[in-house]
């Protein structure tokens, strides 16, 4: 008889929930820092299909957001300080280098997942034709709207004689 609680959970948490809630970031960050962390994670996750994310991607996204918050914390602590600024500057530089490596790794893994055959046979001509079709539809819609507007103006002015009854119009200019 199998023991309960063993094996993979039936409904594992979503990637977003895993990154934002399951990890104990609330124990690391202050309230305002936690808000920044969660916002950054949300922004970073927009660049990925959640089905394509690996555990390495999740770790990298969490590290990127965490490093950015720590960088902000260091910058805040350096404000108005003259002593110790070198140590803070070195720490920020290390964080930025680490972030560059993390971003490069994420980028490489994302490129590896792209199916090169997905866009095979797709060329600039296809893009140009799609753009032309979209532009043509847009112009036709604009033309239709202007025609409707013109018809309304013509209907509104029906029976209008213009300024033929003005004082300064001479007799031979009148059509009556």
mmCIF file of N, CA, C and O in Angstrom, residues 31-117:
data_model
loop_
_atom_site.group_PDB
_atom_site.id
_atom_site.type_symbol
_atom_site.label_atom_id
_atom_site.label_comp_id
_atom_site.label_asym_id
_atom_site.label_seq_id
_atom_site.Cartn_x
_atom_site.Cartn_y
_atom_site.Cartn_z
ATOM 1 N N UNK A 31 8.158 45.291 3.165
ATOM 2 C CA UNK A 31 6.889 45.367 2.420
ATOM 3 C C UNK A 31 7.051 46.056 1.063
ATOM 4 O O UNK A 31 6.592 45.540 0.040
ATOM 5 N N UNK A 32 7.704 47.213 1.033
ATOM 6 C CA UNK A 32 7.870 47.938 -0.231
ATOM 7 C C UNK A 32 8.806 47.201 -1.173
ATOM 8 O O UNK A 32 8.610 47.188 -2.395
ATOM 9 N N UNK A 33 9.804 46.522 -0.634
ATOM 10 C CA UNK A 33 10.718 45.740 -1.466
ATOM 11 C C UNK A 33 10.015 44.515 -2.047
ATOM 12 O O UNK A 33 10.241 44.146 -3.204
ATOM 13 N N UNK A 34 9.143 43.915 -1.260
ATOM 14 C CA UNK A 34 8.389 42.751 -1.726
ATOM 15 C C UNK A 34 7.477 43.135 -2.895
ATOM 16 O O UNK A 34 7.330 42.388 -3.860
ATOM 17 N N UNK A 35 6.889 44.320 -2.803
ATOM 18 C CA UNK A 35 6.042 44.812 -3.893
ATOM 19 C C UNK A 35 6.872 44.980 -5.168
ATOM 20 O O UNK A 35 6.445 44.577 -6.253
ATOM 21 N N UNK A 36 8.048 45.555 -5.037
ATOM 22 C CA UNK A 36 8.937 45.733 -6.198
ATOM 23 C C UNK A 36 9.326 44.368 -6.756
ATOM 24 O O UNK A 36 9.299 44.153 -7.974
ATOM 25 N N UNK A 37 9.688 43.444 -5.880
ATOM 26 C CA UNK A 37 10.064 42.092 -6.303
ATOM 27 C C UNK A 37 8.939 41.443 -7.107
ATOM 28 O O UNK A 37 9.156 40.916 -8.197
ATOM 29 N N UNK A 38 7.720 41.476 -6.576
ATOM 30 C CA UNK A 38 6.577 40.857 -7.268
ATOM 31 C C UNK A 38 6.299 41.529 -8.602
ATOM 32 O O UNK A 38 5.976 40.857 -9.592
ATOM 33 N N UNK A 39 6.420 42.850 -8.660
ATOM 34 C CA UNK A 39 6.212 43.563 -9.929
ATOM 35 C C UNK A 39 7.274 43.163 -10.956
ATOM 36 O O UNK A 39 6.963 42.942 -12.127
ATOM 37 N N UNK A 40 8.517 43.069 -10.515
ATOM 38 C CA UNK A 40 9.595 42.674 -11.425
ATOM 39 C C UNK A 40 9.391 41.249 -11.939
ATOM 40 O O UNK A 40 9.570 40.985 -13.131
ATOM 41 N N UNK A 41 9.015 40.350 -11.058
ATOM 42 C CA UNK A 41 8.754 38.971 -11.479
ATOM 43 C C UNK A 41 7.649 38.951 -12.530
ATOM 44 O O UNK A 41 7.751 38.261 -13.549
ATOM 45 N N UNK A 42 6.595 39.721 -12.301
ATOM 46 C CA UNK A 42 5.500 39.787 -13.276
ATOM 47 C C UNK A 42 5.975 40.289 -14.631
ATOM 48 O O UNK A 42 5.595 39.749 -15.672
ATOM 49 N N UNK A 43 6.820 41.296 -14.611
ATOM 50 C CA UNK A 43 7.347 41.843 -15.867
ATOM 51 C C UNK A 43 8.225 40.817 -16.568
ATOM 52 O O UNK A 43 8.113 40.604 -17.773
ATOM 53 N N UNK A 44 9.107 40.169 -15.808
ATOM 54 C CA UNK A 44 10.006 39.173 -16.409
ATOM 55 C C UNK A 44 9.225 37.986 -16.969
ATOM 56 O O UNK A 44 9.570 37.437 -18.013
ATOM 57 N N UNK A 45 8.162 37.578 -16.280
ATOM 58 C CA UNK A 45 7.384 36.430 -16.744
ATOM 59 C C UNK A 45 6.637 36.719 -18.044
ATOM 60 O O UNK A 45 6.293 35.792 -18.777
ATOM 61 N N UNK A 46 6.372 37.987 -18.314
ATOM 62 C CA UNK A 46 5.677 38.333 -19.561
ATOM 63 C C UNK A 46 6.508 37.974 -20.786
ATOM 64 O O UNK A 46 5.967 37.786 -21.863
ATOM 65 N N UNK A 47 7.811 37.853 -20.612
ATOM 66 C CA UNK A 47 8.688 37.529 -21.742
ATOM 67 C C UNK A 47 8.687 36.043 -22.081
ATOM 68 O O UNK A 47 9.312 35.640 -23.051
ATOM 69 N N UNK A 48 8.014 35.228 -21.284
ATOM 70 C CA UNK A 48 8.064 33.784 -21.472
ATOM 71 C C UNK A 48 6.675 33.188 -21.519
ATOM 72 O O UNK A 48 5.752 33.694 -20.889
ATOM 73 N N UNK A 49 6.555 32.104 -22.247
ATOM 74 C CA UNK A 49 5.361 31.266 -22.187
ATOM 75 C C UNK A 49 5.512 30.438 -20.910
ATOM 76 O O UNK A 49 6.544 29.792 -20.711
ATOM 77 N N UNK A 50 4.534 30.455 -20.044
ATOM 78 C CA UNK A 50 4.679 29.774 -18.758
ATOM 79 C C UNK A 50 4.853 28.266 -18.925
ATOM 80 O O UNK A 50 5.473 27.621 -18.088
ATOM 81 N N UNK A 51 4.346 27.699 -20.018
ATOM 82 C CA UNK A 51 4.518 26.271 -20.254
ATOM 83 C C UNK A 51 5.960 25.930 -20.607
ATOM 84 O O UNK A 51 6.393 24.799 -20.437
ATOM 85 N N UNK A 52 6.691 26.904 -21.141
ATOM 86 C CA UNK A 52 8.067 26.672 -21.574
ATOM 87 C C UNK A 52 9.095 26.870 -20.471
ATOM 88 O O UNK A 52 10.266 26.565 -20.656
ATOM 89 N N UNK A 53 8.691 27.400 -19.330
ATOM 90 C CA UNK A 53 9.648 27.700 -18.277
ATOM 91 C C UNK A 53 10.159 26.431 -17.603
ATOM 92 O O UNK A 53 9.388 25.570 -17.221
ATOM 93 N N UNK A 54 11.463 26.364 -17.471
ATOM 94 C CA UNK A 54 12.073 25.261 -16.733
ATOM 95 C C UNK A 54 12.353 25.735 -15.312
ATOM 96 O O UNK A 54 12.214 26.915 -14.994
ATOM 97 N N UNK A 55 12.785 24.819 -14.462
ATOM 98 C CA UNK A 55 13.113 25.212 -13.092
ATOM 99 C C UNK A 55 14.303 26.166 -13.090
ATOM 100 O O UNK A 55 14.372 27.072 -12.256
ATOM 101 N N UNK A 56 15.233 25.987 -14.033
ATOM 102 C CA UNK A 56 16.364 26.909 -14.150
ATOM 103 C C UNK A 56 15.909 28.307 -14.514
ATOM 104 O O UNK A 56 16.448 29.301 -14.000
ATOM 105 N N UNK A 57 14.908 28.390 -15.383
ATOM 106 C CA UNK A 57 14.360 29.696 -15.754
ATOM 107 C C UNK A 57 13.722 30.367 -14.540
ATOM 108 O O UNK A 57 13.890 31.565 -14.317
ATOM 109 N N UNK A 58 12.976 29.579 -13.765
ATOM 110 C CA UNK A 58 12.326 30.138 -12.574
ATOM 111 C C UNK A 58 13.370 30.665 -11.598
ATOM 112 O O UNK A 58 13.228 31.760 -11.064
ATOM 113 N N UNK A 59 14.419 29.886 -11.384
ATOM 114 C CA UNK A 59 15.490 30.340 -10.486
ATOM 115 C C UNK A 59 16.119 31.625 -10.997
ATOM 116 O O UNK A 59 16.382 32.549 -10.221
ATOM 117 N N UNK A 60 16.368 31.673 -12.300
ATOM 118 C CA UNK A 60 16.996 32.869 -12.873
ATOM 119 C C UNK A 60 16.094 34.093 -12.763
ATOM 120 O O UNK A 60 16.564 35.192 -12.457
ATOM 121 N N UNK A 61 14.806 33.907 -12.997
ATOM 122 C CA UNK A 61 13.868 35.031 -12.894
ATOM 123 C C UNK A 61 13.810 35.528 -11.450
ATOM 124 O O UNK A 61 13.830 36.737 -11.202
ATOM 125 N N UNK A 62 13.766 34.589 -10.500
ATOM 126 C CA UNK A 62 13.761 34.993 -9.088
ATOM 127 C C UNK A 62 15.054 35.711 -8.731
ATOM 128 O O UNK A 62 15.032 36.733 -8.033
ATOM 129 N N UNK A 63 16.184 35.198 -9.224
ATOM 130 C CA UNK A 63 17.472 35.842 -8.929
ATOM 131 C C UNK A 63 17.559 37.231 -9.532
ATOM 132 O O UNK A 63 18.072 38.159 -8.900
ATOM 133 N N UNK A 64 17.054 37.389 -10.757
ATOM 134 C CA UNK A 64 17.072 38.720 -11.385
ATOM 135 C C UNK A 64 16.283 39.725 -10.553
ATOM 136 O O UNK A 64 16.757 40.827 -10.271
ATOM 137 N N UNK A 65 15.076 39.335 -10.179
ATOM 138 C CA UNK A 65 14.230 40.238 -9.394
ATOM 139 C C UNK A 65 14.846 40.501 -8.023
ATOM 140 O O UNK A 65 14.880 41.643 -7.554
ATOM 141 N N UNK A 66 15.350 39.444 -7.385
ATOM 142 C CA UNK A 66 15.966 39.584 -6.057
ATOM 143 C C UNK A 66 17.187 40.498 -6.133
ATOM 144 O O UNK A 66 17.352 41.395 -5.299
ATOM 145 N N UNK A 67 18.020 40.301 -7.139
ATOM 146 C CA UNK A 67 19.210 41.136 -7.294
ATOM 147 C C UNK A 67 18.853 42.598 -7.521
ATOM 148 O O UNK A 67 19.519 43.497 -7.018
ATOM 149 N N UNK A 68 17.797 42.823 -8.293
ATOM 150 C CA UNK A 68 17.393 44.207 -8.553
ATOM 151 C C UNK A 68 16.931 44.881 -7.265
ATOM 152 O O UNK A 68 17.284 46.030 -6.999
ATOM 153 N N UNK A 69 16.186 44.159 -6.451
ATOM 154 C CA UNK A 69 15.728 44.719 -5.180
ATOM 155 C C UNK A 69 16.922 44.966 -4.252
ATOM 156 O O UNK A 69 17.000 46.015 -3.597
ATOM 157 N N UNK A 70 17.848 44.030 -4.217
ATOM 158 C CA UNK A 70 19.042 44.220 -3.377
ATOM 159 C C UNK A 70 19.875 45.404 -3.867
ATOM 160 O O UNK A 70 20.436 46.151 -3.056
ATOM 161 N N UNK A 71 19.935 45.577 -5.169
ATOM 162 C CA UNK A 71 20.651 46.726 -5.737
ATOM 163 C C UNK A 71 19.991 48.036 -5.291
ATOM 164 O O UNK A 71 20.672 48.992 -4.900
ATOM 165 N N UNK A 72 18.678 48.061 -5.332
ATOM 166 C CA UNK A 72 17.954 49.252 -4.875
ATOM 167 C C UNK A 72 18.221 49.494 -3.393
ATOM 168 O O UNK A 72 18.441 50.627 -2.968
ATOM 169 N N UNK A 73 18.223 48.418 -2.608
ATOM 170 C CA UNK A 73 18.508 48.540 -1.174
ATOM 171 C C UNK A 73 19.908 49.131 -0.947
ATOM 172 O O UNK A 73 20.094 50.018 -0.111
ATOM 173 N N UNK A 74 20.882 48.642 -1.706
ATOM 174 C CA UNK A 74 22.245 49.162 -1.581
ATOM 175 C C UNK A 74 22.325 50.633 -1.987
ATOM 176 O O UNK A 74 23.007 51.428 -1.336
ATOM 177 N N UNK A 75 21.639 50.968 -3.065
ATOM 178 C CA UNK A 75 21.651 52.370 -3.511
ATOM 179 C C UNK A 75 21.016 53.283 -2.464
ATOM 180 O O UNK A 75 21.494 54.390 -2.220
ATOM 181 N N UNK A 76 19.946 52.815 -1.838
ATOM 182 C CA UNK A 76 19.309 53.607 -0.778
ATOM 183 C C UNK A 76 20.256 53.788 0.406
ATOM 184 O O UNK A 76 20.330 54.864 0.997
ATOM 185 N N UNK A 77 20.965 52.715 0.757
ATOM 186 C CA UNK A 77 21.866 52.803 1.903
ATOM 187 C C UNK A 77 23.069 53.693 1.601
ATOM 188 O O UNK A 77 23.670 54.254 2.509
ATOM 189 N N UNK A 78 23.425 53.841 0.331
ATOM 190 C CA UNK A 78 24.570 54.673 -0.042
ATOM 191 C C UNK A 78 24.213 56.151 -0.070
ATOM 192 O O UNK A 78 25.101 57.006 -0.047
ATOM 193 N N UNK A 79 22.927 56.453 -0.098
ATOM 194 C CA UNK A 79 22.482 57.845 -0.191
ATOM 195 C C UNK A 79 22.971 58.636 1.024
ATOM 196 O O UNK A 79 22.697 58.281 2.165
ATOM 197 N N UNK A 80 23.705 59.680 0.751
ATOM 198 C CA UNK A 80 24.182 60.560 1.805
ATOM 199 C C UNK A 80 25.379 60.040 2.579
ATOM 200 O O UNK A 80 25.757 60.610 3.584
ATOM 201 N N UNK A 81 25.976 58.924 2.145
ATOM 202 C CA UNK A 81 27.139 58.367 2.837
ATOM 203 C C UNK A 81 28.400 58.617 2.026
ATOM 204 O O UNK A 81 28.399 58.480 0.812
ATOM 205 N N UNK A 82 29.456 58.964 2.718
ATOM 206 C CA UNK A 82 30.742 59.105 2.053
ATOM 207 C C UNK A 82 31.633 57.911 2.371
ATOM 208 O O UNK A 82 32.368 57.440 1.511
ATOM 209 N N UNK A 83 31.536 57.419 3.589
ATOM 210 C CA UNK A 83 32.356 56.271 3.953
ATOM 211 C C UNK A 83 31.602 54.985 3.616
ATOM 212 O O UNK A 83 30.400 54.887 3.743
ATOM 213 N N UNK A 84 32.330 54.011 3.129
ATOM 214 C CA UNK A 84 31.717 52.738 2.754
ATOM 215 C C UNK A 84 31.132 52.742 1.358
ATOM 216 O O UNK A 84 30.592 51.739 0.917
ATOM 217 N N UNK A 85 31.237 53.845 0.663
ATOM 218 C CA UNK A 85 30.657 53.932 -0.687
ATOM 219 C C UNK A 85 31.369 52.995 -1.655
ATOM 220 O O UNK A 85 30.753 52.454 -2.565
ATOM 221 N N UNK A 86 32.658 52.784 -1.420
ATOM 222 C CA UNK A 86 33.431 51.891 -2.291
ATOM 223 C C UNK A 86 32.931 50.455 -2.171
ATOM 224 O O UNK A 86 32.776 49.762 -3.164
ATOM 225 N N UNK A 87 32.655 50.021 -0.939
ATOM 226 C CA UNK A 87 32.142 48.663 -0.726
ATOM 227 C C UNK A 87 30.774 48.491 -1.380
ATOM 228 O O UNK A 87 30.501 47.463 -2.000
ATOM 229 N N UNK A 88 29.932 49.484 -1.234
ATOM 230 C CA UNK A 88 28.597 49.437 -1.835
ATOM 231 C C UNK A 88 28.710 49.414 -3.353
ATOM 232 O O UNK A 88 28.020 48.652 -4.036
ATOM 233 N N UNK A 89 29.596 50.232 -3.880
ATOM 234 C CA UNK A 89 29.800 50.292 -5.326
ATOM 235 C C UNK A 89 30.287 48.945 -5.867
ATOM 236 O O UNK A 89 29.818 48.483 -6.913
ATOM 237 N N UNK A 90 31.201 48.316 -5.147
ATOM 238 C CA UNK A 90 31.695 46.995 -5.564
ATOM 239 C C UNK A 90 30.583 45.945 -5.529
ATOM 240 O O UNK A 90 30.478 45.103 -6.429
ATOM 241 N N UNK A 91 29.769 45.995 -4.490
ATOM 242 C CA UNK A 91 28.666 45.038 -4.375
ATOM 243 C C UNK A 91 27.669 45.228 -5.515
ATOM 244 O O UNK A 91 27.187 44.247 -6.110
ATOM 245 N N UNK A 92 27.364 46.467 -5.846
ATOM 246 C CA UNK A 92 26.433 46.749 -6.948
ATOM 247 C C UNK A 92 27.013 46.255 -8.265
ATOM 248 O O UNK A 92 26.304 45.668 -9.089
ATOM 249 N N UNK A 93 28.299 46.464 -8.462
ATOM 250 C CA UNK A 93 28.960 46.011 -9.689
ATOM 251 C C UNK A 93 28.889 44.493 -9.811
ATOM 252 O O UNK A 93 28.616 43.963 -10.894
ATOM 253 N N UNK A 94 29.093 43.769 -8.704
ATOM 254 C CA UNK A 94 28.996 42.302 -8.725
ATOM 255 C C UNK A 94 27.575 41.855 -9.062
ATOM 256 O O UNK A 94 27.368 40.910 -9.824
ATOM 257 N N UNK A 95 26.591 42.534 -8.479
ATOM 258 C CA UNK A 95 25.190 42.199 -8.761
ATOM 259 C C UNK A 95 24.882 42.416 -10.244
ATOM 260 O O UNK A 95 24.235 41.579 -10.882
ATOM 261 N N UNK A 96 25.340 43.502 -10.791
ATOM 262 C CA UNK A 96 25.068 43.792 -12.209
ATOM 263 C C UNK A 96 25.727 42.779 -13.127
ATOM 264 O O UNK A 96 25.143 42.355 -14.125
ATOM 265 N N UNK A 97 26.949 42.365 -12.797
ATOM 266 C CA UNK A 97 27.621 41.344 -13.607
ATOM 267 C C UNK A 97 26.868 40.022 -13.523
ATOM 268 O O UNK A 97 26.694 39.333 -14.532
ATOM 269 N N UNK A 98 26.425 39.681 -12.327
ATOM 270 C CA UNK A 98 25.662 38.450 -12.156
ATOM 271 C C UNK A 98 24.348 38.529 -12.956
ATOM 272 O O UNK A 98 23.955 37.560 -13.603
ATOM 273 N N UNK A 99 23.682 39.678 -12.934
ATOM 274 C CA UNK A 99 22.442 39.849 -13.692
ATOM 275 C C UNK A 99 22.687 39.703 -15.184
ATOM 276 O O UNK A 99 21.863 39.124 -15.902
ATOM 277 N N UNK A 100 23.795 40.239 -15.665
ATOM 278 C CA UNK A 100 24.120 40.102 -17.092
ATOM 279 C C UNK A 100 24.276 38.632 -17.470
ATOM 280 O O UNK A 100 23.785 38.193 -18.510
ATOM 281 N N UNK A 101 24.939 37.842 -16.613
ATOM 282 C CA UNK A 101 25.103 36.414 -16.878
ATOM 283 C C UNK A 101 23.753 35.698 -16.849
ATOM 284 O O UNK A 101 23.477 34.832 -17.679
ATOM 285 N N UNK A 102 22.922 36.064 -15.902
ATOM 286 C CA UNK A 102 21.598 35.444 -15.788
ATOM 287 C C UNK A 102 20.769 35.748 -17.033
ATOM 288 O O UNK A 102 20.139 34.854 -17.615
ATOM 289 N N UNK A 103 20.772 37.006 -17.462
ATOM 290 C CA UNK A 103 20.008 37.392 -18.661
ATOM 291 C C UNK A 103 20.513 36.657 -19.892
ATOM 292 O O UNK A 103 19.719 36.222 -20.732
ATOM 293 N N UNK A 104 21.811 36.526 -19.999
ATOM 294 C CA UNK A 104 22.387 35.817 -21.146
ATOM 295 C C UNK A 104 21.947 34.354 -21.142
ATOM 296 O O UNK A 104 21.569 33.802 -22.179
ATOM 297 N N UNK A 105 21.978 33.730 -19.962
ATOM 298 C CA UNK A 105 21.539 32.342 -19.857
ATOM 299 C C UNK A 105 20.070 32.175 -20.216
ATOM 300 O O UNK A 105 19.695 31.247 -20.940
ATOM 301 N N UNK A 106 19.226 33.071 -19.733
ATOM 302 C CA UNK A 106 17.798 33.025 -20.086
ATOM 303 C C UNK A 106 17.609 33.183 -21.585
ATOM 304 O O UNK A 106 16.796 32.493 -22.197
ATOM 305 N N UNK A 107 18.353 34.098 -22.163
ATOM 306 C CA UNK A 107 18.237 34.363 -23.596
ATOM 307 C C UNK A 107 18.648 33.139 -24.414
ATOM 308 O O UNK A 107 17.969 32.761 -25.373
ATOM 309 N N UNK A 108 19.743 32.520 -24.033
ATOM 310 C CA UNK A 108 20.226 31.342 -24.762
ATOM 311 C C UNK A 108 19.214 30.209 -24.669
ATOM 312 O O UNK A 108 18.892 29.562 -25.681
ATOM 313 N N UNK A 109 18.680 29.973 -23.465
ATOM 314 C CA UNK A 109 17.700 28.894 -23.315
ATOM 315 C C UNK A 109 16.427 29.189 -24.096
ATOM 316 O O UNK A 109 15.808 28.291 -24.664
ATOM 317 N N UNK A 110 16.020 30.455 -24.165
ATOM 318 C CA UNK A 110 14.827 30.818 -24.933
ATOM 319 C C UNK A 110 15.068 30.574 -26.414
ATOM 320 O O UNK A 110 14.217 30.049 -27.118
ATOM 321 N N UNK A 111 16.258 30.950 -26.905
ATOM 322 C CA UNK A 111 16.581 30.731 -28.324
ATOM 323 C C UNK A 111 16.591 29.248 -28.654
ATOM 324 O O UNK A 111 16.190 28.845 -29.739
ATOM 325 N N UNK A 112 17.064 28.423 -27.707
ATOM 326 C CA UNK A 112 17.112 26.980 -27.934
ATOM 327 C C UNK A 112 15.715 26.384 -28.075
ATOM 328 O O UNK A 112 15.530 25.371 -28.749
ATOM 329 N N UNK A 113 14.723 27.009 -27.442
ATOM 330 C CA UNK A 113 13.354 26.478 -27.491
ATOM 331 C C UNK A 113 12.603 26.877 -28.754
ATOM 332 O O UNK A 113 11.564 26.309 -29.041
ATOM 333 N N UNK A 114 13.088 27.866 -29.474
ATOM 334 C CA UNK A 114 12.381 28.328 -30.667
ATOM 335 C C UNK A 114 12.533 27.288 -31.766
ATOM 336 O O UNK A 114 13.634 26.849 -32.081
ATOM 337 N N UNK A 115 11.415 26.911 -32.333
ATOM 338 C CA UNK A 115 11.404 25.937 -33.418
ATOM 339 C C UNK A 115 11.753 26.645 -34.715
ATOM 340 O O UNK A 115 10.985 27.491 -35.184
ATOM 341 N N UNK A 116 12.901 26.326 -35.317
ATOM 342 C CA UNK A 116 13.300 27.027 -36.542
ATOM 343 C C UNK A 116 12.366 26.750 -37.715
ATOM 344 O O UNK A 116 12.287 27.532 -38.657
ATOM 345 N N UNK A 117 11.635 25.644 -37.655
ATOM 346 C CA UNK A 117 10.725 25.311 -38.754
ATOM 347 C C UNK A 117 9.385 26.030 -38.646
ATOM 348 O O UNK A 117 8.588 26.000 -39.574
#
